[in-house]
mmCIF file of C-alpha atoms in Angstrom:
data_model
loop_
_atom_site.group_PDB
_atom_site.id
_atom_site.type_symbol
_atom_site.label_atom_id
_atom_site.label_comp_id
_atom_site.label_asym_id
_atom_site.label_seq_id
_atom_site.Cartn_x
_atom_site.Cartn_y
_atom_site.Cartn_z
ATOM 1 C CA MET A 13 -7.765 11.387 3.597
ATOM 2 C CA LYS A 14 -4.710 12.071 3.891
ATOM 3 C CA ARG A 15 -1.778 13.270 1.778
ATOM 4 C CA LEU A 16 1.801 11.758 2.255
ATOM 5 C CA LEU A 17 5.268 14.400 2.044
ATOM 6 C CA VAL A 18 8.306 12.515 0.320
ATOM 7 C CA ARG A 19 11.171 14.784 1.156
ATOM 8 C CA VAL A 20 14.564 13.957 0.075
ATOM 9 C CA LYS A 21 16.449 14.549 3.056
ATOM 10 C CA ARG A 22 20.226 13.161 1.776
ATOM 11 C CA SER A 23 21.649 11.874 -1.699
ATOM 12 C CA PHE A 24 24.616 11.335 -2.969
ATOM 13 C CA PHE A 25 22.820 11.603 -6.322
ATOM 14 C CA GLU A 26 20.759 14.167 -6.434
ATOM 15 C CA PRO A 27 19.705 17.194 -5.062
ATOM 16 C CA ALA A 28 19.026 16.983 -0.985
ATOM 17 C CA TRP A 29 15.661 19.526 -1.554
ATOM 18 C CA ARG A 30 13.506 17.264 -4.107
ATOM 19 C CA GLU A 31 9.860 16.746 -2.461
ATOM 20 C CA MET A 32 6.623 15.593 -4.016
ATOM 21 C CA THR A 33 2.934 15.148 -2.229
ATOM 22 C CA LEU A 34 1.389 11.913 -2.707
ATOM 23 C CA GLU A 35 -2.157 11.199 -2.465
ATOM 24 C CA PRO A 36 -4.255 8.478 -1.306
ATOM 25 C CA GLY A 37 -3.307 5.956 -3.730
ATOM 26 C CA THR A 38 0.132 2.575 -3.772
ATOM 27 C CA TYR A 39 3.630 3.858 -5.418
ATOM 28 C CA LEU A 40 6.672 2.200 -6.976
ATOM 29 C CA ILE A 41 10.342 3.835 -5.085
ATOM 30 C CA GLY A 42 12.993 2.426 -7.338
ATOM 31 C CA ARG A 43 15.569 3.498 -10.209
ATOM 32 C CA SER A 44 13.317 1.733 -12.717
ATOM 33 C CA PRO A 45 12.017 4.677 -14.809
ATOM 34 C CA GLU A 46 8.157 3.293 -14.222
ATOM 35 C CA ALA A 47 8.899 4.205 -10.170
ATOM 36 C CA HIS A 48 6.931 7.445 -8.562
ATOM 37 C CA VAL A 49 9.129 8.045 -6.779
ATOM 38 C CA LEU A 50 12.547 7.608 -8.610
ATOM 39 C CA LEU A 51 16.184 7.584 -7.052
ATOM 40 C CA PRO A 52 19.255 7.791 -9.029
ATOM 41 C CA ASP A 53 21.091 6.282 -6.076
ATOM 42 C CA ARG A 54 23.013 3.471 -7.541
ATOM 43 C CA LEU A 55 22.819 1.490 -4.373
ATOM 44 C CA VAL A 56 18.720 1.514 -4.933
ATOM 45 C CA SER A 57 17.345 -1.375 -6.541
ATOM 46 C CA ARG A 58 15.557 -1.423 -9.587
ATOM 47 C CA ARG A 59 12.308 -2.001 -8.259
ATOM 48 C CA HIS A 60 12.928 -0.820 -4.146
ATOM 49 C CA ALA A 61 9.899 -0.034 -2.335
ATOM 50 C CA ARG A 62 6.053 0.551 -1.902
ATOM 51 C CA ILE A 63 4.088 3.268 -0.356
ATOM 52 C CA SER A 64 1.095 2.295 -0.222
ATOM 53 C CA TYR A 65 -1.991 4.415 1.493
ATOM 54 C CA PHE A 66 -4.944 1.814 3.225
ATOM 55 C CA ASP A 67 -7.552 1.515 6.031
ATOM 56 C CA GLY A 68 -6.725 5.032 5.995
ATOM 57 C CA LYS A 69 -3.079 4.585 6.923
ATOM 58 C CA TRP A 70 -0.360 5.607 5.053
ATOM 59 C CA TYR A 71 2.330 2.537 5.165
ATOM 60 C CA ILE A 72 6.246 1.522 3.050
ATOM 61 C CA GLN A 73 7.325 -1.704 2.795
ATOM 62 C CA ASP A 74 10.930 -3.882 1.277
ATOM 63 C CA ILE A 75 9.426 -5.487 -1.556
ATOM 64 C CA GLY A 76 12.417 -7.180 -2.417
ATOM 65 C CA SER A 77 15.547 -5.049 -2.716
ATOM 66 C CA ARG A 78 19.072 -6.403 -2.636
ATOM 67 C CA ASN A 79 20.341 -3.999 0.492
ATOM 68 C CA GLY A 80 17.400 -3.578 1.904
ATOM 69 C CA THR A 81 14.855 -0.076 3.479
ATOM 70 C CA TYR A 82 15.895 0.906 7.175
ATOM 71 C CA VAL A 83 13.669 2.044 9.438
ATOM 72 C CA LYS A 84 15.383 3.380 12.285
ATOM 73 C CA GLY A 85 17.973 1.395 11.545
ATOM 74 C CA GLU A 86 16.046 -1.931 11.009
ATOM 75 C CA ASP A 87 16.492 -3.736 7.622
ATOM 76 C CA ILE A 88 12.369 -4.003 7.132
ATOM 77 C CA ARG A 89 12.952 -7.032 4.252
ATOM 78 C CA GLY A 90 9.866 -9.716 4.672
ATOM 79 C CA LYS A 91 8.562 -7.609 6.873
ATOM 80 C CA GLY A 92 4.956 -6.519 5.651
ATOM 81 C CA PRO A 93 4.327 -2.734 5.338
ATOM 82 C CA ILE A 94 5.340 -0.465 7.415
ATOM 83 C CA PRO A 95 2.668 1.860 8.662
ATOM 84 C CA ILE A 96 4.198 5.565 8.918
ATOM 85 C CA PRO A 97 3.234 7.411 11.660
ATOM 86 C CA ASP A 98 1.759 10.502 11.777
ATOM 87 C CA SER A 99 4.586 12.171 13.238
ATOM 88 C CA GLY A 100 6.605 10.903 10.431
ATOM 89 C CA LEU A 101 9.421 8.957 9.644
ATOM 90 C CA GLU A 102 13.384 8.503 7.710
ATOM 91 C CA VAL A 103 13.609 5.620 5.307
ATOM 92 C CA LEU A 104 17.309 4.773 4.225
ATOM 93 C CA LEU A 105 16.732 3.266 0.842
ATOM 94 C CA GLY A 106 21.059 2.690 -0.339
ATOM 95 C CA THR A 107 22.760 6.088 0.268
ATOM 96 C CA THR A 108 19.022 8.318 -0.198
ATOM 97 C CA ILE A 109 17.025 8.948 3.324
ATOM 98 C CA LEU A 110 13.424 10.034 2.772
ATOM 99 C CA GLU A 111 11.664 11.629 5.280
ATOM 100 C CA LEU A 112 8.057 10.042 5.084
ATOM 101 C CA LYS A 113 5.168 12.829 6.374
ATOM 102 C CA PRO A 114 1.363 12.490 6.359
ATOM 103 C CA LEU A 115 0.146 15.464 5.576
ATOM 104 C CA GLU A 116 -2.841 17.114 8.168
ATOM 105 C CA ASP A 117 -6.571 16.205 6.444
ATOM 106 C CA VAL A 118 -7.871 19.627 5.434
ATOM 107 C CA SER A 119 -9.945 17.972 2.511
ATOM 108 C CA GLY A 120 -13.619 17.842 4.968
ATOM 109 C CA GLU A 121 -12.330 21.782 6.831
ATOM 110 C CA ARG A 122 -12.227 23.124 3.029
ATOM 111 C CA GLU A 123 -15.845 20.990 2.341
ATOM 112 C CA ARG A 124 -16.573 22.856 4.994
ATOM 113 C CA SER A 125 -16.169 26.211 4.092
ATOM 114 C CA LYS A 126 -17.670 25.471 0.591
ATOM 115 C CA GLY A 127 -20.333 24.634 2.136
ATOM 116 C CA GLU A 128 -21.212 27.802 4.772
ATOM 117 C CA ALA A 129 -19.932 29.774 1.870
ATOM 118 C CA GLY A 130 -22.738 29.148 -0.389
ATOM 119 C CA LYS A 131 -26.056 29.033 2.595
ATOM 120 C CA GLY A 132 -24.345 32.436 3.407
ATOM 121 C CA GLU A 133 -24.622 33.201 -0.836
ATOM 122 C CA GLU A 134 -27.664 31.301 -0.889
ATOM 123 C CA SER A 135 -30.105 33.253 1.703
ATOM 124 C CA SER A 136 -28.505 36.543 0.602
ATOM 125 C CA GLY A 137 -29.728 36.679 -2.784
ATOM 126 C CA GLY A 138 -33.272 35.856 -1.482
#
């Protein structure tokens, strides 16, 4: 499963370097204290948008915000979940630009490495 990098690219309300990595799941974006991705932007709704991972892909969806969620200059209100391509996506919420980028899935690679290391240890210990 792929994780998602969420980076504040531009904001008048917080440092533009803030970023977080999300594990597959569903996350609320907004000004509400319950939001997983909390944006203190006055033009962002308390419950503005949702990021979700399902069917092996990440998606973003506006959930009835007052000022809209914009992807490539287009308001996505009422359009359902919009896929986030592997190349990433910039999203405008209020005056904040978020960069969303799926990260390479390295968990399978780690598991293979652990398995191979374990096999080598077993054979040398005999």
